[in-house]
């Protein structure tokens, strides 16, 4: 990695420390932002600081769960710990519009809102109509995926890209999950929560805002550490 930095690679926003090792595995603690090289950098596509921007690299499969959780996603390949798995993609809307849509989704029993509250609660990602396979990833109180905020071409801290990395080795055929109520603040750097088809959020993130009063939903993740309710 020192050679890459000497060759004019640019992890400058990360204080000259790469977020990844040579194998592309994240090596910084959850809660810290990831700054990848972008179009202004002189490095090539093989730069070790270009991971999330390359997209999904694993074969994944959508399947119907058997315990009332709807659709889910499983991997068809072994995934190494700390590897990038997928990005949570959707339509970027304001928090005010998210509040309006959330009330409609609540009545329908399905919503896919992810608050981008890295520094302030201004925008939300809505994956209901526009998104990728992450739209189908279920919640677990003992997840195998962890959320990281990533910045590549855009350095606006209100608009991070939401990347999901493996928290442990994941076997081929295993379902992929993350915690919809994930709050990670190791250095007061991040607070992220998910408002999804089963998770009905109780309020805004670091930026505050009016709380969303919604009914509690029973958790069906089946984990030994299950909290019984999502919120």
Coordinates of N, CA and C in Angstrom, one line a residue:
X1 N 0.8 -1.2 0.0 CA 0.0 0.0 0.0 C 0.9 1.3 0.0
X2 N 2.0 1.2 0.6 CA 2.9 2.3 0.6 C 3.4 2.6 -0.8
X3 N 3.6 1.5 -1.6 CA 4.0 1.7 -3.0 C 2.9 2.4 -3.8
X4 N 1.7 2.0 -3.5 CA 0.5 2.7 -4.2 C 0.5 4.1 -3.9
X5 N 0.7 4.5 -2.6 CA 0.6 5.9 -2.2 C 1.7 6.7 -2.8
X6 N 2.9 6.0 -2.9 CA 4.1 6.7 -3.5 C 3.8 6.9 -5.0
X7 N 3.0 6.1 -5.6 CA 2.7 6.1 -7.1 C 1.6 7.1 -7.4
X8 N 1.4 8.1 -6.5 CA 0.4 9.1 -6.7 C -1.1 8.7 -6.5
X9 N -1.3 7.6 -5.7 CA -2.6 7.2 -5.4 C -3.1 8.3 -4.4
X10 N -4.4 8.3 -4.2 CA -5.0 9.5 -3.4 C -6.0 9.1 -2.3
X11 N -5.5 8.6 -1.2 CA -6.5 8.4 -0.1 C -6.4 9.7 0.8
X12 N -6.2 10.8 0.2 CA -6.0 12.1 1.0 C -7.0 12.4 2.0
X13 N -8.3 12.2 1.6 CA -9.4 12.5 2.6 C -9.4 11.6 3.8
X14 N -8.7 10.5 3.6 CA -8.6 9.5 4.8 C -7.3 9.7 5.5
X15 N -6.7 10.9 5.4 CA -5.5 11.2 6.1 C -4.4 10.3 5.7
X16 N -4.3 9.9 4.4 CA -3.3 9.1 3.8 C -3.3 7.7 4.3
X17 N -4.4 7.2 4.8 CA -4.5 5.8 5.2 C -5.6 5.1 4.4
X18 N -5.3 4.0 3.7 CA -6.3 3.3 3.0 C -7.3 2.6 3.9
X19 N -8.5 2.6 3.4 CA -9.6 1.9 4.2 C -9.5 0.4 3.9
X20 N -8.7 0.0 2.9 CA -8.7 -1.4 2.5 C -7.3 -2.0 2.5
X21 N -7.2 -3.3 2.6 CA -5.9 -4.0 2.5 C -5.8 -4.4 1.0
X22 N -4.7 -5.0 0.6 CA -4.4 -5.4 -0.8 C -5.5 -6.3 -1.4
X23 N -6.2 -7.0 -0.5 CA -7.2 -7.9 -1.0 C -8.6 -7.2 -1.1
X24 N -8.6 -5.9 -0.9 CA -9.9 -5.2 -1.0 C -10.8 -5.4 0.2
X25 N -10.3 -5.9 1.3 CA -11.1 -6.0 2.6 C -11.0 -4.8 3.4
X26 N -12.1 -4.3 3.9 CA -12.1 -3.1 4.7 C -11.3 -3.3 6.0
X27 N -10.5 -2.4 6.4 CA -9.7 -2.6 7.6 C -9.8 -1.4 8.7
X28 N -10.8 -0.6 8.4 CA -11.1 0.5 9.4 C -12.3 0.1 10.2
X29 N -12.5 0.7 11.4 CA -13.7 0.3 12.2 C -15.0 0.9 11.6
X30 N -16.0 0.2 11.9 CA -17.3 0.6 11.5 C -17.6 2.0 12.1
X31 N -18.2 2.9 11.4 CA -18.5 4.2 11.9 C -17.6 5.3 11.2
X32 N -16.4 4.8 10.8 CA -15.5 5.8 10.1 C -15.8 5.8 8.6
X33 N -15.8 7.0 8.0 CA -16.1 7.0 6.5 C -15.0 6.4 5.7
X34 N -15.4 6.0 4.5 CA -14.4 5.5 3.5 C -14.3 6.4 2.4
X35 N -13.1 6.9 2.0 CA -12.9 7.8 0.8 C -12.2 7.0 -0.2
X36 N -12.8 6.7 -1.3 CA -12.2 5.9 -2.4 C -11.6 6.9 -3.4
X37 N -10.6 6.4 -4.2 CA -10.1 7.2 -5.3 C -11.2 7.5 -6.3
X38 N -11.1 8.6 -7.1 CA -12.1 8.9 -8.1 C -11.5 9.4 -9.4
X39 N -12.3 10.0 -10.2 CA -11.9 10.4 -11.6 C -10.7 11.4 -11.6
X40 N -10.5 12.1 -10.5 CA -9.4 13.0 -10.4 C -8.1 12.4 -10.0
X41 N -8.1 11.2 -9.6 CA -6.9 10.5 -9.2 C -6.2 10.0 -10.4
X42 N -4.9 9.8 -10.3 CA -4.1 9.4 -11.4 C -3.9 7.9 -11.4
X43 N -4.4 7.2 -10.4 CA -4.3 5.7 -10.3 C -5.2 5.0 -11.3
X44 N -5.0 3.7 -11.6 CA -5.8 3.0 -12.5 C -6.9 2.2 -11.8
X45 N -7.6 1.4 -12.6 CA -8.7 0.6 -12.1 C -8.3 -0.5 -11.1
X46 N -7.0 -0.9 -11.1 CA -6.4 -1.9 -10.3 C -6.0 -1.3 -8.9
X47 N -6.2 0.0 -8.7 CA -5.8 0.6 -7.4 C -6.6 -0.1 -6.3
X48 N -5.9 -0.4 -5.2 CA -6.5 -1.0 -4.0 C -7.5 -0.1 -3.3
X49 N -7.5 1.2 -3.7 CA -8.5 2.1 -3.0 C -9.7 2.3 -3.9
X50 N -10.0 1.3 -4.8 CA -11.2 1.4 -5.6 C -11.9 0.0 -5.4
X51 N -12.9 0.0 -4.6 CA -13.6 -1.3 -4.2 C -15.1 -1.1 -4.5
X52 N -15.8 -0.3 -3.7 CA -17.2 -0.1 -3.9 C -17.6 0.3 -5.3
X53 N -16.8 1.2 -5.9 CA -17.1 1.7 -7.2 C -17.1 0.6 -8.3
X54 N -16.6 -0.6 -8.0 CA -16.5 -1.6 -9.0 C -17.8 -2.5 -8.9
X55 N -18.7 -2.2 -8.0 CA -20.0 -2.9 -7.9 C -19.9 -4.3 -7.3
X56 N -21.0 -5.0 -7.4 CA -21.1 -6.4 -6.8 C -20.2 -7.3 -7.6
X57 N -19.4 -8.1 -6.8 CA -18.5 -9.0 -7.4 C -18.8 -10.5 -7.1
X58 N -19.9 -10.7 -6.4 CA -20.3 -12.1 -6.0 C -21.6 -12.4 -6.7
X59 N -21.8 -13.7 -6.9 CA -23.1 -14.2 -7.4 C -24.1 -14.3 -6.3
X60 N -25.1 -13.6 -6.4 CA -26.2 -13.5 -5.3 C -27.5 -14.0 -5.9
X61 N -28.4 -14.4 -5.0 CA -29.6 -15.0 -5.5 C -30.8 -14.5 -4.6
X62 N -31.9 -14.1 -5.2 CA -33.1 -13.8 -4.5 C -33.9 -15.0 -4.3
X63 N -34.5 -15.2 -3.1 CA -35.2 -16.4 -2.8 C -36.4 -16.1 -1.9
X64 N -37.4 -17.0 -1.8 CA -38.5 -16.8 -1.0 C -38.3 -17.4 0.4
X65 N -38.4 -16.6 1.5 CA -38.1 -17.2 2.8 C -39.3 -18.1 3.2
X66 N -39.1 -18.9 4.2 CA -40.1 -19.9 4.6 C -40.7 -19.5 5.9
X67 N -40.4 -18.4 6.5 CA -40.9 -18.1 7.8 C -41.6 -16.7 7.9
X68 N -42.2 -16.3 6.8 CA -43.0 -15.1 6.8 C -42.2 -13.8 6.6
X69 N -41.0 -13.9 6.2 CA -40.2 -12.7 6.1 C -40.1 -12.2 4.6
X70 N -41.0 -12.8 3.8 CA -41.0 -12.4 2.4 C -39.8 -12.9 1.6
X71 N -39.3 -12.0 0.7 CA -38.1 -12.4 -0.1 C -36.9 -12.1 0.7
X72 N -35.8 -12.8 0.3 CA -34.5 -12.6 0.9 C -33.4 -12.8 -0.1
X73 N -32.2 -12.6 0.3 CA -31.0 -12.7 -0.6 C -30.0 -13.6 0.0
X74 N -29.5 -14.6 -0.8 CA -28.4 -15.4 -0.3 C -27.2 -15.4 -1.3
X75 N -26.1 -15.7 -0.8 CA -24.9 -15.7 -1.7 C -24.7 -17.1 -2.2
X76 N -24.2 -17.2 -3.4 CA -23.9 -18.5 -4.1 C -22.5 -18.8 -4.0
X77 N -21.7 -17.9 -3.4 CA -20.3 -18.0 -3.3 C -19.8 -17.8 -1.8
X78 N -18.7 -18.3 -1.4 CA -18.1 -18.0 -0.1 C -17.7 -16.5 -0.2
X79 N -17.9 -15.8 0.9 CA -17.5 -14.4 1.0 C -16.6 -14.3 2.2
X80 N -15.4 -13.7 2.0 CA -14.5 -13.5 3.1 C -14.9 -12.4 4.0
X81 N -14.5 -12.5 5.2 CA -14.7 -11.4 6.2 C -14.2 -10.1 5.7
X82 N -14.9 -9.0 6.0 CA -14.6 -7.7 5.7 C -14.6 -7.3 4.2
X83 N -15.2 -8.2 3.4 CA -15.3 -8.0 1.9 C -16.5 -7.2 1.6
X84 N -16.4 -6.3 0.6 CA -17.6 -5.6 0.1 C -18.5 -6.5 -0.6
X85 N -19.8 -6.4 -0.3 CA -20.8 -7.3 -0.8 C -21.7 -6.6 -1.8
X86 N -22.3 -5.5 -1.4 CA -23.2 -4.8 -2.2 C -23.4 -3.4 -1.7
X87 N -24.0 -2.5 -2.5 CA -24.3 -1.1 -2.1 C -25.9 -1.0 -2.0
X88 N -26.3 -0.3 -1.0 CA -27.8 -0.1 -0.9 C -28.1 1.1 -1.8
X89 N -28.9 0.8 -2.9 CA -29.1 1.8 -4.0 C -30.6 2.1 -4.0
X90 N -30.9 3.3 -4.3 CA -32.3 3.7 -4.5 C -32.4 5.2 -4.9
X91 N -33.6 5.7 -4.8 CA -33.9 7.1 -5.2 C -33.6 8.0 -4.0
X92 N -32.8 9.1 -4.2 CA -32.5 10.0 -3.1 C -33.6 11.0 -3.0
X93 N -34.2 11.1 -1.9 CA -35.3 12.1 -1.6 C -35.0 12.8 -0.3
X94 N -35.7 13.9 -0.1 CA -35.6 14.7 1.1 C -36.2 14.0 2.3
X95 N -35.8 14.3 3.5 CA -36.4 13.7 4.7 C -37.9 14.0 4.8
X96 N -38.3 15.2 4.3 CA -39.7 15.6 4.3 C -40.5 14.6 3.4
X97 N -40.0 14.4 2.2 CA -40.7 13.5 1.3 C -40.7 12.1 1.8
X98 N -39.6 11.7 2.5 CA -39.5 10.4 3.1 C -40.6 10.2 4.2
X99 N -40.9 11.2 4.9 CA -41.9 11.2 5.9 C -43.3 11.0 5.3
X100 N -43.5 11.7 4.2 CA -44.8 11.6 3.5 C -44.9 10.1 2.9
X101 N -43.9 9.6 2.2 CA -43.9 8.3 1.6 C -44.0 7.2 2.7
X102 N -43.3 7.5 3.8 CA -43.3 6.5 4.9 C -44.7 6.2 5.4
X103 N -45.5 7.2 5.5 CA -46.9 7.1 6.0 C -47.7 6.2 5.0
X104 N -47.5 6.4 3.7 CA -48.2 5.6 2.7 C -47.7 4.2 2.7
X105 N -46.4 4.0 2.8 CA -45.8 2.7 2.9 C -46.3 1.9 4.1
X106 N -46.5 2.6 5.2 CA -46.9 2.0 6.5 C -48.3 1.3 6.2
X107 N -49.2 2.1 5.5 CA -50.5 1.5 5.3 C -50.5 0.3 4.3
X108 N -49.4 0.3 3.5 CA -49.3 -0.8 2.5 C -48.5 -2.0 3.2
X109 N -47.9 -1.7 4.3 CA -47.1 -2.7 5.0 C -45.8 -3.0 4.4
X110 N -45.3 -2.1 3.5 CA -44.0 -2.3 2.9 C -43.3 -0.9 2.7
X111 N -42.1 -0.7 3.1 CA -41.3 0.5 2.9 C -39.8 0.2 2.9
X112 N -39.1 1.0 2.1 CA -37.7 0.7 1.9 C -36.9 2.0 2.0
X113 N -37.0 2.6 3.2 CA -36.3 3.9 3.4 C -35.1 3.8 4.2
X114 N -34.0 4.4 3.8 CA -32.7 4.3 4.5 C -32.3 5.8 4.7
X115 N -32.3 6.3 5.9 CA -31.9 7.6 6.2 C -30.4 7.8 6.0
X116 N -30.0 8.9 5.3 CA -28.6 9.2 5.1 C -28.3 10.3 6.2
X117 N -28.0 9.8 7.4 CA -27.9 10.7 8.5 C -26.4 10.7 9.1
X118 N -25.5 10.6 8.2 CA -24.1 10.6 8.6 C -23.7 11.8 9.3
X119 N -24.1 13.0 8.8 CA -23.8 14.3 9.5 C -25.1 15.0 9.9
X120 N -26.1 14.9 9.1 CA -27.4 15.5 9.4 C -28.5 14.8 8.6
X121 N -29.7 14.8 9.2 CA -30.8 14.0 8.6 C -31.5 14.9 7.5
X122 N -30.9 14.9 6.3 CA -31.5 15.8 5.2 C -32.1 14.9 4.1
X123 N -31.4 13.8 3.8 CA -31.8 13.0 2.7 C -32.0 11.5 3.1
X124 N -32.8 10.8 2.3 CA -33.1 9.4 2.5 C -33.1 8.7 1.2
X125 N -32.6 7.4 1.2 CA -32.7 6.6 0.0 C -33.9 5.8 0.1
X126 N -34.7 5.8 -1.0 CA -35.9 5.1 -1.1 C -35.7 4.0 -2.2
X127 N -35.7 2.7 -1.8 CA -35.4 1.7 -2.8 C -36.7 1.0 -3.3
X128 N -37.9 1.6 -3.0 CA -39.1 1.0 -3.4 C -39.3 0.8 -4.9
X129 N -39.0 1.8 -5.6 CA -39.2 1.7 -7.1 C -37.9 1.6 -7.9
X130 N -36.8 2.2 -7.3 CA -35.5 2.2 -8.0 C -34.5 1.6 -7.1
X131 N -33.7 0.6 -7.5 CA -32.7 0.0 -6.6 C -32.0 -1.2 -7.2
X132 N -31.4 -2.0 -6.4 CA -30.8 -3.2 -6.9 C -31.2 -4.4 -5.9
X133 N -30.4 -5.4 -5.9 CA -30.7 -6.6 -5.1 C -30.8 -6.3 -3.6
X134 N -30.1 -5.3 -3.1 CA -30.2 -4.9 -1.7 C -31.6 -4.6 -1.2
X135 N -32.5 -4.3 -2.2 CA -33.9 -4.1 -1.9 C -34.5 -5.3 -1.2
X136 N -34.0 -6.5 -1.4 CA -34.6 -7.7 -0.8 C -33.8 -8.2 0.4
X137 N -32.8 -7.6 0.8 CA -32.0 -8.1 2.0 C -32.8 -7.9 3.3
X138 N -32.9 -8.9 4.1 CA -33.7 -8.9 5.3 C -32.9 -8.4 6.5
X139 N -33.6 -8.1 7.5 CA -33.1 -7.7 8.8 C -32.6 -8.9 9.6
X140 N -31.6 -8.8 10.5 CA -31.3 -9.8 11.5 C -30.7 -9.0 12.7
X141 N -31.0 -9.5 13.9 CA -30.4 -8.9 15.1 C -29.0 -9.4 15.3
X142 N -28.6 -10.4 14.5 CA -27.2 -10.9 14.5 C -26.8 -11.0 13.0
X143 N -26.6 -9.9 12.3 CA -26.4 -9.8 10.9 C -25.0 -10.3 10.5
X144 N -24.8 -10.6 9.2 CA -23.5 -10.9 8.6 C -23.0 -9.8 7.7
X145 N -23.7 -8.7 7.6 CA -23.3 -7.5 6.9 C -23.3 -6.3 7.8
X146 N -22.4 -5.3 7.5 CA -22.2 -4.1 8.3 C -22.3 -2.9 7.3
X147 N -22.9 -1.8 7.7 CA -23.0 -0.6 6.9 C -21.8 0.3 7.1
X148 N -21.3 0.8 6.0 CA -20.3 1.8 5.9 C -20.7 2.9 5.0
X149 N -20.3 4.2 5.4 CA -20.6 5.3 4.5 C -19.4 5.5 3.6
X150 N -19.6 5.6 2.3 CA -18.5 5.7 1.3 C -18.7 6.9 0.5
X151 N -17.5 7.6 0.2 CA -17.5 8.8 -0.7 C -16.5 8.5 -1.8
X152 N -17.0 8.8 -3.0 CA -16.1 8.5 -4.2 C -16.1 9.8 -5.0
X153 N -16.9 10.0 -6.0 CA -16.9 11.2 -6.8 C -17.5 12.4 -6.0
X154 N -18.5 12.1 -5.2 CA -19.2 13.2 -4.4 C -18.7 13.2 -3.0
X155 N -18.2 14.3 -2.5 CA -17.7 14.4 -1.2 C -18.7 15.2 -0.2
X156 N -19.9 15.4 -0.7 CA -20.9 16.0 0.2 C -21.3 15.0 1.3
X157 N -20.9 15.4 2.5 CA -21.1 14.5 3.7 C -22.6 14.2 3.9
X158 N -23.5 15.0 3.3 CA -24.9 14.7 3.5 C -25.4 13.5 2.6
X159 N -24.5 13.2 1.6 CA -24.9 12.2 0.6 C -23.9 11.0 0.5
X160 N -23.7 10.3 1.5 CA -22.8 9.1 1.4 C -23.4 8.0 0.6
X161 N -22.6 7.2 0.0 CA -23.1 5.9 -0.6 C -23.0 4.9 0.5
X162 N -24.1 4.0 0.6 CA -24.2 3.1 1.6 C -23.7 1.7 1.2
X163 N -22.6 1.3 1.7 CA -22.0 0.0 1.3 C -22.1 -1.0 2.4
X164 N -22.4 -2.3 2.1 CA -22.5 -3.4 3.0 C -21.3 -4.3 2.9
X165 N -20.6 -4.5 4.0 CA -19.4 -5.4 4.0 C -19.7 -6.5 5.0
X166 N -19.0 -7.7 4.7 CA -19.2 -8.9 5.5 C -18.6 -8.7 6.9
X167 N -19.3 -9.0 7.9 CA -18.8 -8.9 9.3 C -18.0 -10.2 9.7
X168 N -18.2 -11.3 8.9 CA -17.5 -12.5 9.2 C -17.5 -13.4 7.9
X169 N -16.8 -14.5 7.8 CA -16.9 -15.3 6.6 C -18.3 -15.8 6.4
X170 N -18.8 -15.7 5.2 CA -20.2 -16.1 4.9 C -20.1 -17.3 3.9
X171 N -20.8 -18.4 4.3 CA -20.8 -19.6 3.5 C -21.7 -19.5 2.3
X172 N -21.3 -20.2 1.2 CA -22.2 -20.3 0.0 C -23.5 -20.8 0.4
X173 N -24.6 -20.2 0.0 CA -25.9 -20.6 0.3 C -26.5 -19.9 1.5
X174 N -25.7 -19.2 2.2 CA -26.2 -18.5 3.5 C -26.9 -17.2 3.1
X175 N -28.0 -16.9 3.9 CA -28.7 -15.7 3.6 C -27.9 -14.5 4.1
X176 N -28.0 -13.4 3.4 CA -27.3 -12.1 3.7 C -28.3 -11.2 4.5
X177 N -27.8 -10.6 5.6 CA -28.7 -9.8 6.4 C -27.9 -8.6 7.0
X178 N -28.6 -7.6 7.4 CA -28.0 -6.5 8.2 C -29.0 -6.0 9.1
X179 N -28.5 -5.3 10.1 CA -29.4 -4.8 11.2 C -30.0 -3.5 10.8
X180 N -31.4 -3.5 10.6 CA -32.1 -2.3 10.2 C -32.0 -1.2 11.2
X181 N -31.8 -1.5 12.5 CA -31.7 -0.5 13.5 C -30.3 -0.3 14.0
X182 N -29.3 -0.4 13.0 CA -27.9 -0.3 13.3 C -27.5 1.1 13.7
X183 N -26.9 1.3 14.8 CA -26.4 2.6 15.3 C -24.9 2.4 15.7
X184 N -24.0 3.0 14.9 CA -22.6 2.8 15.2 C -21.9 4.2 15.4
X185 N -21.5 4.4 16.6 CA -20.8 5.7 16.9 C -19.5 5.6 17.6
X186 N -18.5 4.9 17.1 CA -17.3 4.7 17.8 C -16.5 5.9 18.1
X187 N -16.6 6.9 17.2 CA -16.0 8.2 17.3 C -16.9 9.3 17.0
X188 N -18.2 9.1 17.3 CA -19.2 10.1 17.0 C -19.2 10.4 15.5
X189 N -18.8 9.4 14.7 CA -18.6 9.7 13.2 C -19.8 9.3 12.4
X190 N -20.6 8.4 12.9 CA -21.7 7.9 12.1 C -22.9 7.4 13.0
X191 N -24.1 7.6 12.5 CA -25.3 7.1 13.1 C -26.3 6.8 12.0
X192 N -26.4 5.5 11.7 CA -27.3 5.1 10.5 C -28.4 4.2 11.0
X193 N -29.6 4.4 10.5 CA -30.6 3.5 10.8 C -31.4 3.2 9.5
X194 N -32.0 2.0 9.5 CA -32.8 1.6 8.3 C -34.3 1.6 8.6
X195 N -35.0 2.1 7.7 CA -36.5 2.1 7.8 C -37.0 1.3 6.6
X196 N -37.2 0.0 6.8 CA -37.5 -0.9 5.7 C -38.8 -1.6 5.8
X197 N -39.0 -2.6 5.0 CA -40.3 -3.2 4.9 C -40.8 -3.8 6.2
X198 N -39.9 -4.2 7.1 CA -40.3 -4.7 8.4 C -39.9 -3.7 9.5
X199 N -38.9 -2.9 9.2 CA -38.4 -1.9 10.3 C -39.1 -0.6 10.1
X200 N -39.8 -0.2 11.1 CA -40.5 1.1 11.1 C -39.9 2.0 12.1
X201 N -39.1 3.0 11.5 CA -38.2 3.8 12.4 C -38.9 4.7 13.3
X202 N -38.2 5.0 14.4 CA -38.9 5.9 15.4 C -38.4 7.3 15.3
X203 N -37.5 7.7 14.5 CA -37.1 9.1 14.5 C -35.9 9.3 13.6
X204 N -35.5 10.6 13.5 CA -34.4 11.0 12.7 C -33.0 10.6 13.3
X205 N -32.0 10.9 12.5 CA -30.6 10.5 13.0 C -29.9 11.7 13.7
X206 N -28.7 11.9 13.3 CA -27.9 13.0 14.0 C -28.5 14.3 13.8
X207 N -29.3 14.5 12.7 CA -29.8 15.8 12.4 C -31.1 16.1 13.1
X208 N -31.6 15.1 13.9 CA -32.9 15.3 14.6 C -34.1 15.2 13.7
X209 N -35.0 16.2 13.9 CA -36.2 16.2 13.1 C -37.4 15.6 13.9
X210 N -38.6 15.7 13.4 CA -39.7 15.2 14.1 C -39.8 13.7 14.0
X211 N -40.0 13.0 15.1 CA -40.0 11.5 15.1 C -41.2 11.0 14.3
X212 N -41.0 9.8 13.8 CA -42.0 9.1 13.0 C -42.7 8.1 14.0
X213 N -43.9 8.3 14.4 CA -44.6 7.5 15.3 C -45.3 6.3 14.5
X214 N -44.8 5.1 14.7 CA -45.3 4.0 14.0 C -45.5 2.8 14.9
X215 N -46.2 1.8 14.4 CA -46.5 0.6 15.2 C -45.3 -0.3 15.3
X216 N -45.1 -1.0 16.4 CA -44.0 -1.9 16.6 C -44.2 -3.1 15.7
X217 N -43.1 -3.6 15.2 CA -43.2 -4.8 14.3 C -42.4 -5.9 14.9
X218 N -43.0 -7.1 15.0 CA -42.3 -8.3 15.6 C -41.2 -8.7 14.7
X219 N -40.0 -9.0 15.3 CA -38.9 -9.5 14.5 C -38.9 -11.0 14.4
X220 N -38.7 -11.5 13.2 CA -38.7 -12.9 12.9 C -37.4 -13.4 12.4
X221 N -36.3 -12.8 12.8 CA -35.0 -13.1 12.3 C -34.5 -14.5 12.8
X222 N -35.0 -14.9 14.0 CA -34.6 -16.2 14.5 C -33.3 -16.3 15.2
X223 N -32.6 -15.2 15.3 CA -31.2 -15.2 16.0 C -31.4 -15.4 17.5
X224 N -30.3 -16.0 18.0 CA -30.3 -16.3 19.5 C -30.4 -15.0 20.3
X225 N -29.9 -13.9 19.7 CA -29.8 -12.6 20.4 C -31.0 -11.7 19.9
X226 N -32.0 -12.3 19.3 CA -33.1 -11.5 18.7 C -33.7 -10.6 19.8
X227 N -34.0 -9.3 19.4 CA -34.6 -8.3 20.3 C -36.1 -8.4 20.3
X228 N -36.7 -9.3 19.5 CA -38.1 -9.6 19.5 C -38.9 -8.5 18.7
X229 N -38.5 -7.3 18.8 CA -39.1 -6.2 18.0 C -38.0 -5.4 17.4
X230 N -38.3 -4.9 16.2 CA -37.3 -4.2 15.4 C -37.0 -2.9 16.0
X231 N -38.0 -2.2 16.5 CA -37.8 -0.9 17.1 C -38.7 -0.7 18.4

